[in-house]
Amino acid sequence: MDIRLLHGREMAPWLDELARLRITVFREFPYLYDGSAAYEADYLQTYVESPRSLCVLVLDADRVVGASTALPLTDETEEFMRPFRTAGWAPERICYFGESILLPEWRGQGLGVRFFEAREAHARQLEHVDRCAFCAVERPADHPLRPPDYRPLDEFWRRRGYRHHPELRTDYVWQDVDASRPSAKPLSFWMRKLP
């Protein structure tokens, strides 16, 4: 495996691969995302345009099999900044972690931990930043597409030092795999003070 740390425009040559990876992994529960290349190009542009962004890229023989992203919260869209401002948190003090995604056959090999370590190291290099945050979609426990063996990542995140902040919430729109049109999904945030 080859792990590369990319910043801003260094991500540009990998956008098609990243889009394919996101569409594949986020089809799984709990995201159930019915993605499109056009949507992905728009979403990923936020990271390309931020010179302070990070993409941890995992390759196996030049095939992208995993990725994880981060950038200052002030470089994110308003949907992600608003909950923090409303609750009295300064967005300029927070590094926002985007996705951490791996194809199934590369899971369970410690890459999730490496993703967090790389993003936290990046956050420590950002001026004024002293916290890291990310969000997760909220799905009902009885959701019809929830697999019987599904295990949420809450315990893994707690072991990494993150605490759930259910009061920090936003809605984000995408189309589910079993839906005919996009709809807003509730997201809540997890946060950690950098050591």
Coordinates of N, CA and C in Angstrom, one line a residue:
M1 N 0.8 -1.2 0.0 CA 0.0 0.0 0.0 C 0.9 1.2 0.0
D2 N 0.4 2.2 -0.7 CA 1.1 3.5 -0.8 C 0.2 4.6 -0.2
I3 N 0.6 5.3 0.8 CA -0.2 6.4 1.5 C 0.4 7.7 1.1
R4 N -0.4 8.6 0.5 CA 0.1 9.9 0.1 C -0.7 11.0 0.8
L5 N 0.0 12.0 1.2 CA -0.6 13.2 1.8 C -0.7 14.3 0.7
L6 N -1.9 14.7 0.3 CA -2.1 15.7 -0.7 C -2.7 17.0 -0.1
H7 N -2.4 18.1 -0.7 CA -3.0 19.4 -0.2 C -3.5 20.2 -1.4
G8 N -4.7 20.7 -1.2 CA -5.3 21.6 -2.2 C -5.3 21.1 -3.6
R9 N -4.7 21.8 -4.5 CA -4.7 21.4 -5.9 C -4.0 20.1 -6.3
E10 N -3.2 19.6 -5.3 CA -2.6 18.3 -5.5 C -3.6 17.2 -5.7
M11 N -4.8 17.5 -5.2 CA -5.9 16.5 -5.3 C -6.5 16.4 -6.7
A12 N -6.3 17.4 -7.5 CA -7.0 17.6 -8.7 C -6.9 16.3 -9.6
P13 N -5.7 15.8 -9.8 CA -5.5 14.6 -10.7 C -6.2 13.4 -10.2
W14 N -6.6 13.4 -9.0 CA -7.3 12.2 -8.4 C -8.8 12.3 -8.2
L15 N -9.4 13.4 -8.7 CA -10.8 13.6 -8.5 C -11.7 12.5 -9.0
D16 N -11.4 12.0 -10.2 CA -12.3 11.0 -10.7 C -12.2 9.7 -9.9
E17 N -11.0 9.4 -9.4 CA -10.9 8.2 -8.6 C -11.5 8.4 -7.2
L18 N -11.4 9.6 -6.7 CA -12.0 9.9 -5.4 C -13.5 9.9 -5.5
A19 N -14.0 10.4 -6.6 CA -15.5 10.4 -6.8 C -16.0 9.0 -6.9
R20 N -15.3 8.1 -7.6 CA -15.7 6.7 -7.7 C -15.7 6.0 -6.3
L21 N -14.7 6.3 -5.6 CA -14.5 5.7 -4.3 C -15.7 6.1 -3.3
R22 N -15.9 7.4 -3.3 CA -17.0 8.0 -2.5 C -18.4 7.4 -2.9
I23 N -18.6 7.3 -4.2 CA -19.9 6.8 -4.6 C -20.0 5.3 -4.2
T24 N -19.0 4.6 -4.3 CA -19.0 3.1 -3.9 C -19.2 2.9 -2.4
V25 N -18.4 3.6 -1.6 CA -18.4 3.3 -0.2 C -19.7 3.9 0.4
F26 N -20.1 5.1 0.0 CA -21.3 5.8 0.6 C -22.6 5.2 0.1
R27 N -22.6 4.2 -0.8 CA -23.8 3.5 -1.1 C -24.2 2.6 0.1
E28 N -23.2 2.2 1.0 CA -23.5 1.4 2.1 C -24.3 2.1 3.2
F29 N -24.9 1.4 4.0 CA -25.6 2.0 5.2 C -24.5 2.5 6.2
P30 N -24.6 3.7 6.8 CA -25.8 4.4 6.9 C -26.1 5.5 5.9
Y31 N -25.1 5.8 5.0 CA -25.3 6.9 4.1 C -26.3 6.6 2.9
L32 N -26.2 5.4 2.4 CA -27.2 5.0 1.3 C -27.2 6.0 0.2
Y33 N -26.1 6.5 -0.2 CA -25.9 7.6 -1.1 C -26.0 7.1 -2.5
D34 N -26.9 7.7 -3.3 CA -27.0 7.4 -4.7 C -26.3 8.5 -5.5
G35 N -25.0 8.4 -5.5 CA -24.1 9.5 -6.0 C -24.0 9.6 -7.5
S36 N -23.5 10.8 -7.9 CA -23.3 11.1 -9.3 C -21.9 11.7 -9.5
A37 N -21.3 11.6 -10.6 CA -20.0 12.2 -10.9 C -20.1 13.7 -10.8
A38 N -21.2 14.3 -11.3 CA -21.4 15.7 -11.3 C -21.4 16.3 -9.8
Y39 N -22.2 15.6 -9.0 CA -22.3 16.0 -7.6 C -20.9 15.9 -6.9
E40 N -20.2 14.8 -7.2 CA -18.9 14.6 -6.6 C -17.9 15.7 -7.0
A41 N -17.9 16.1 -8.2 CA -17.0 17.1 -8.7 C -17.2 18.4 -8.0
D42 N -18.5 18.7 -7.8 CA -18.8 20.0 -7.0 C -18.4 19.9 -5.6
Y43 N -18.7 18.7 -4.9 CA -18.4 18.6 -3.5 C -16.9 18.6 -3.3
L44 N -16.1 17.9 -4.1 CA -14.7 17.8 -3.9 C -13.9 19.1 -4.2
Q45 N -14.6 19.9 -5.0 CA -13.9 21.2 -5.4 C -13.6 22.1 -4.1
T46 N -14.4 21.9 -3.1 CA -14.1 22.7 -1.9 C -12.8 22.3 -1.3
Y47 N -12.4 21.1 -1.4 CA -11.1 20.7 -0.9 C -9.9 21.0 -1.8
V48 N -10.2 21.0 -3.1 CA -9.2 21.4 -4.1 C -8.9 22.9 -4.0
E49 N -9.9 23.7 -3.8 CA -9.7 25.1 -3.7 C -9.1 25.6 -2.4
S50 N -9.0 24.8 -1.4 CA -8.5 25.2 -0.1 C -7.0 24.8 -0.1
P51 N -6.1 25.7 -0.1 CA -4.6 25.3 0.0 C -4.3 24.7 1.4
R52 N -5.2 24.8 2.4 CA -5.0 24.3 3.7 C -5.7 23.0 3.9
S53 N -6.2 22.4 2.8 CA -6.9 21.1 2.9 C -5.9 19.9 2.9
L54 N -6.3 18.8 3.4 CA -5.5 17.6 3.4 C -6.4 16.4 2.8
C55 N -5.7 15.6 1.9 CA -6.4 14.3 1.5 C -5.3 13.3 1.8
V56 N -5.7 12.3 2.6 CA -4.8 11.1 2.8 C -5.3 10.1 1.8
L57 N -4.5 9.8 0.9 CA -4.9 8.9 -0.2 C -4.2 7.5 0.0
V58 N -5.0 6.5 -0.1 CA -4.4 5.1 0.0 C -4.5 4.4 -1.3
L59 N -3.4 4.0 -1.8 CA -3.3 3.3 -3.1 C -2.8 1.9 -3.0
D60 N -3.3 1.0 -3.8 CA -2.8 -0.3 -3.9 C -2.6 -0.6 -5.4
A61 N -1.3 -0.6 -5.8 CA -0.9 -0.7 -7.2 C -1.6 0.3 -8.1
D62 N -1.5 1.6 -7.6 CA -2.1 2.7 -8.4 C -3.6 2.8 -8.4
R63 N -4.3 1.9 -7.6 CA -5.7 2.0 -7.5 C -6.1 2.6 -6.2
V64 N -6.9 3.6 -6.2 CA -7.3 4.3 -5.0 C -8.3 3.4 -4.2
V65 N -7.9 3.0 -3.0 CA -8.7 2.1 -2.2 C -9.2 2.7 -0.9
G66 N -8.7 3.9 -0.6 CA -9.1 4.6 0.6 C -8.8 6.1 0.5
A67 N -9.5 6.9 1.3 CA -9.2 8.3 1.4 C -9.8 8.9 2.6
S68 N -9.2 10.0 3.1 CA -9.7 10.7 4.2 C -9.3 12.2 4.0
T69 N -10.2 13.1 4.4 CA -10.0 14.5 4.1 C -10.1 15.4 5.4
A70 N -9.5 16.6 5.3 CA -9.7 17.5 6.4 C -9.4 18.9 5.8
L71 N -9.9 19.9 6.4 CA -9.6 21.3 6.1 C -10.2 22.2 7.2
P72 N -9.6 23.5 7.3 CA -10.2 24.4 8.3 C -11.7 24.5 8.1
L73 N -12.4 24.5 9.2 CA -13.9 24.7 9.1 C -14.3 25.9 8.3
T74 N -13.4 27.0 8.4 CA -13.7 28.3 7.7 C -13.7 28.1 6.2
D75 N -13.0 27.0 5.7 CA -13.0 26.8 4.3 C -14.1 25.9 3.8
E76 N -15.0 25.4 4.8 CA -16.1 24.6 4.4 C -17.3 25.4 4.0
T77 N -18.4 24.8 3.7 CA -19.6 25.5 3.3 C -20.4 25.9 4.5
E78 N -21.3 26.8 4.3 CA -22.1 27.4 5.4 C -22.9 26.3 6.2
E79 N -23.3 25.2 5.5 CA -24.1 24.2 6.2 C -23.3 23.6 7.4
F80 N -22.0 23.5 7.2 CA -21.1 22.9 8.2 C -20.6 23.9 9.3
M81 N -20.5 25.2 8.9 CA -20.1 26.2 9.9 C -21.2 26.7 10.8
R82 N -22.4 26.8 10.2 CA -23.6 27.4 11.0 C -23.8 26.7 12.3
P83 N -23.8 25.4 12.5 CA -24.1 24.9 13.8 C -23.1 25.3 14.9
F84 N -21.9 25.5 14.5 CA -20.8 25.9 15.5 C -21.0 27.4 15.8
R85 N -21.3 28.2 14.8 CA -21.5 29.6 15.1 C -22.7 29.8 16.0
T86 N -23.8 29.1 15.7 CA -25.0 29.2 16.5 C -24.8 28.8 18.0
A87 N -23.9 27.8 18.2 CA -23.7 27.3 19.5 C -22.6 28.0 20.2
G88 N -22.0 29.1 19.6 CA -20.9 29.9 20.2 C -19.5 29.4 20.0
W89 N -19.3 28.4 19.2 CA -17.9 27.9 18.9 C -17.4 28.7 17.7
A90 N -16.1 29.1 17.8 CA -15.5 29.9 16.7 C -15.0 28.9 15.6
P91 N -15.5 29.0 14.4 CA -15.1 28.1 13.3 C -13.6 28.2 13.0
E92 N -13.0 29.3 13.2 CA -11.5 29.4 12.9 C -10.7 28.6 13.9
R93 N -11.3 28.1 15.0 CA -10.5 27.3 15.9 C -10.7 25.8 15.6
I94 N -11.4 25.4 14.6 CA -11.8 24.0 14.3 C -11.3 23.6 13.0
C95 N -10.7 22.4 13.0 CA -10.4 21.7 11.7 C -11.5 20.7 11.5
Y96 N -12.1 20.7 10.3 CA -13.2 19.9 10.0 C -12.7 18.6 9.2
F97 N -13.1 17.5 9.7 CA -12.7 16.2 9.0 C -13.9 15.8 8.1
G98 N -13.6 15.6 6.9 CA -14.6 15.1 5.9 C -14.7 13.6 6.0
E99 N -14.7 12.9 4.9 CA -14.9 11.5 4.9 C -13.6 10.7 5.3
S100 N -13.8 9.5 5.8 CA -12.8 8.5 6.0 C -13.4 7.3 5.3
I101 N -12.9 6.9 4.1 CA -13.6 5.8 3.4 C -12.5 4.8 2.9
L102 N -12.9 3.5 3.0 CA -12.1 2.4 2.6 C -12.9 1.4 1.9
L103 N -12.4 0.8 0.9 CA -13.1 -0.4 0.3 C -13.1 -1.5 1.3
P104 N -14.1 -2.3 1.3 CA -14.3 -3.4 2.4 C -13.0 -4.2 2.6
E105 N -12.4 -4.6 1.6 CA -11.2 -5.6 1.7 C -10.0 -4.9 2.4
W106 N -10.0 -3.6 2.5 CA -8.9 -3.0 3.2 C -9.2 -2.5 4.6
R107 N -10.4 -2.8 5.1 CA -10.8 -2.4 6.4 C -10.2 -3.4 7.5
G108 N -10.1 -2.9 8.7 CA -9.6 -3.8 9.8 C -8.1 -3.9 9.8
Q109 N -7.4 -3.0 9.1 CA -5.9 -3.1 9.0 C -5.2 -1.9 9.6
G110 N -6.0 -1.1 10.4 CA -5.4 0.0 11.1 C -5.4 1.3 10.3
L111 N -6.0 1.3 9.1 CA -6.0 2.5 8.3 C -6.9 3.6 8.9
G112 N -8.0 3.2 9.6 CA -8.8 4.2 10.2 C -8.1 5.0 11.2
V113 N -7.3 4.3 12.0 CA -6.5 5.0 13.0 C -5.5 6.0 12.3
R114 N -4.8 5.5 11.3 CA -3.9 6.3 10.5 C -4.5 7.5 10.0
F115 N -5.7 7.4 9.5 CA -6.5 8.5 9.0 C -6.6 9.6 10.0
F116 N -7.0 9.2 11.2 CA -7.2 10.2 12.3 C -5.9 10.8 12.7
E117 N -4.8 10.0 12.8 CA -3.5 10.5 13.2 C -3.0 11.5 12.2
A118 N -3.2 11.3 10.9 CA -2.7 12.2 9.8 C -3.5 13.5 9.9
R119 N -4.8 13.4 10.1 CA -5.6 14.6 10.1 C -5.4 15.4 11.3
E120 N -5.2 14.8 12.5 CA -4.9 15.5 13.7 C -3.5 16.2 13.6
A121 N -2.6 15.5 13.0 CA -1.2 16.2 12.8 C -1.4 17.4 11.9
H122 N -2.2 17.2 10.8 CA -2.4 18.4 9.9 C -3.1 19.5 10.7
A123 N -4.1 19.2 11.5 CA -4.8 20.2 12.3 C -3.9 21.0 13.2
R124 N -2.9 20.3 13.8 CA -1.9 21.0 14.7 C -1.1 22.0 14.0
Q125 N -0.9 21.9 12.7 CA -0.1 22.8 11.9 C -0.9 24.0 11.4
L126 N -2.3 24.0 11.6 CA -3.1 25.1 11.2 C -3.1 26.2 12.3
E127 N -2.9 27.4 11.9 CA -2.9 28.5 12.8 C -4.2 28.7 13.5
H128 N -4.2 28.9 14.8 CA -5.4 29.1 15.7 C -6.3 27.9 15.9
V129 N -6.0 26.8 15.2 CA -6.9 25.6 15.4 C -6.5 24.8 16.7
D130 N -7.5 24.5 17.5 CA -7.2 23.7 18.7 C -8.3 22.6 18.9
R131 N -9.2 22.4 17.9 CA -10.2 21.4 18.0 C -10.4 20.7 16.6
C132 N -10.8 19.5 16.6 CA -11.2 18.8 15.4 C -12.6 18.3 15.5
A133 N -13.3 18.3 14.4 CA -14.7 17.9 14.4 C -15.1 17.2 13.1
F134 N -16.1 16.3 13.2 CA -16.6 15.7 12.0 C -18.1 15.4 12.3
C135 N -18.8 15.1 11.2 CA -20.2 14.8 11.4 C -20.6 13.4 10.9
A136 N -21.7 12.9 11.4 CA -22.2 11.6 10.9 C -23.7 11.7 10.7
V137 N -24.2 10.9 9.7 CA -25.6 10.9 9.5 C -26.3 10.1 10.6
E138 N -27.5 10.6 10.9 CA -28.4 9.9 11.9 C -29.5 9.1 11.2
R139 N -29.5 7.8 11.4 CA -30.6 7.0 10.8 C -31.3 6.3 11.9
P140 N -32.6 6.1 11.8 CA -33.3 5.3 12.9 C -32.8 3.9 13.0
A141 N -32.9 3.4 14.2 CA -32.4 2.0 14.5 C -33.2 1.0 13.7
D142 N -34.4 1.3 13.4 CA -35.3 0.4 12.6 C -35.3 0.7 11.1
H143 N -34.3 1.4 10.6 CA -34.3 1.7 9.2 C -34.4 0.4 8.4
P144 N -35.2 0.3 7.4 CA -35.4 -0.9 6.6 C -34.2 -1.4 5.9
L145 N -33.2 -0.5 5.6 CA -32.0 -0.9 4.9 C -30.8 -1.1 5.8
R146 N -31.0 -1.1 7.1 CA -30.0 -1.3 8.1 C -29.6 -2.8 8.1
P147 N -28.4 -3.1 7.8 CA -28.0 -4.6 7.8 C -28.0 -5.1 9.2
P148 N -28.4 -6.4 9.3 CA -28.4 -7.0 10.7 C -27.1 -7.0 11.4
D149 N -26.0 -7.0 10.7 CA -24.7 -7.0 11.4 C -24.0 -5.6 11.4
Y150 N -24.8 -4.6 11.2 CA -24.2 -3.2 11.2 C -23.8 -2.8 12.6
R151 N -22.6 -2.3 12.7 CA -22.0 -1.7 13.9 C -21.6 -0.3 13.7
P152 N -22.2 0.7 14.4 CA -21.8 2.1 14.3 C -20.4 2.2 14.8
L153 N -19.8 3.3 14.4 CA -18.4 3.6 14.7 C -18.2 4.4 16.0
D154 N -19.3 4.6 16.7 CA -19.3 5.5 17.9 C -18.2 5.1 18.9
E155 N -18.0 3.8 19.2 CA -17.0 3.4 20.1 C -15.6 3.6 19.6
F156 N -15.4 3.4 18.4 CA -14.1 3.7 17.8 C -13.8 5.2 17.9
W157 N -14.7 6.1 17.7 CA -14.5 7.5 17.8 C -14.3 7.9 19.2
R158 N -15.0 7.3 20.2 CA -14.8 7.6 21.6 C -13.4 7.2 22.0
R159 N -12.9 6.1 21.6 CA -11.5 5.7 21.9 C -10.5 6.6 21.3
R160 N -10.8 7.3 20.3 CA -9.9 8.3 19.7 C -10.0 9.6 20.4
G161 N -10.9 9.8 21.4 CA -11.0 11.0 22.2 C -12.1 11.9 21.8
Y162 N -13.0 11.5 20.8 CA -14.0 12.4 20.3 C -15.3 12.2 21.2
R163 N -16.0 13.3 21.3 CA -17.2 13.3 22.1 C -18.4 13.7 21.2
H164 N -19.5 13.0 21.3 CA -20.7 13.4 20.5 C -21.3 14.7 21.0
H165 N -21.6 15.6 20.1 CA -22.3 16.9 20.5 C -23.6 16.9 19.7
P166 N -24.6 16.2 20.2 CA -25.9 16.2 19.5 C -26.6 17.5 19.3
E167 N -26.1 18.5 20.1 CA -26.7 19.9 20.0 C -26.1 20.6 18.7
L168 N -25.0 20.0 18.2 CA -24.5 20.6 16.9 C -25.0 19.7 15.8
R169 N -26.0 20.3 15.1 CA -26.7 19.6 14.0 C -26.8 20.4 12.8
T170 N -26.9 19.7 11.6 CA -27.2 20.3 10.4 C -27.9 19.4 9.5
D171 N -28.4 19.8 8.4 CA -29.0 19.0 7.4 C -28.2 19.1 6.1
Y172 N -28.1 18.0 5.4 CA -27.4 17.9 4.2 C -28.2 17.1 3.2
V173 N -28.3 17.6 1.9 CA -29.2 16.9 1.0 C -28.4 16.0 0.0
W174 N -28.9 14.8 -0.1 CA -28.5 13.8 -1.1 C -29.6 12.9 -1.4
Q175 N -29.4 12.1 -2.5 CA -30.4 11.1 -2.8 C -30.1 9.7 -2.3
D176 N -31.0 9.1 -1.6 CA -30.8 7.8 -1.1 C -31.0 6.7 -2.2
V177 N -30.4 5.6 -2.1 CA -30.4 4.5 -3.1 C -31.9 4.0 -3.3
D178 N -32.7 4.2 -2.4 CA -34.1 3.7 -2.5 C -35.1 4.8 -2.7
A179 N -34.6 6.0 -3.1 CA -35.5 7.2 -3.2 C -35.5 7.7 -4.7
S180 N -36.5 8.4 -5.0 CA -36.7 8.9 -6.4 C -36.2 10.3 -6.5
R181 N -35.9 11.0 -5.3 CA -35.4 12.4 -5.4 C -34.6 12.6 -4.1
P182 N -33.7 13.7 -4.2 CA -32.9 14.0 -3.0 C -33.8 14.5 -1.8
S183 N -33.2 14.3 -0.6 CA -33.9 14.8 0.6 C -32.8 15.2 1.6
A184 N -33.2 16.0 2.5 CA -32.3 16.4 3.6 C -32.2 15.3 4.6
K185 N -30.9 15.1 5.1 CA -30.6 14.1 6.1 C -30.0 14.9 7.3
P186 N -30.4 14.4 8.5 CA -29.9 15.0 9.7 C -28.5 14.5 10.0
L187 N -27.6 15.4 10.3 CA -26.2 15.1 10.7 C -25.9 15.7 12.0
S188 N -25.2 15.0 12.9 CA -24.7 15.6 14.1 C -23.2 15.4 14.2
F189 N -22.6 16.3 15.1 CA -21.1 16.4 15.1 C -20.5 15.7 16.3
W190 N -19.3 15.3 16.1 CA -18.4 14.8 17.1 C -17.2 15.8 17.1
M191 N -16.6 16.0 18.3 CA -15.5 16.9 18.4 C -14.5 16.5 19.5
R192 N -13.2 17.0 19.3 CA -12.2 16.7 20.3 C -11.2 17.9 20.3
K193 N -10.8 18.2 21.5 CA -9.8 19.2 21.7 C -8.5 18.6 21.4
L194 N -7.6 19.3 20.6 CA -6.3 18.7 20.3 C -5.4 18.7 21.5
P195 N -4.7 17.5 21.8 CA -3.8 17.5 22.9 C -2.6 18.4 22.7

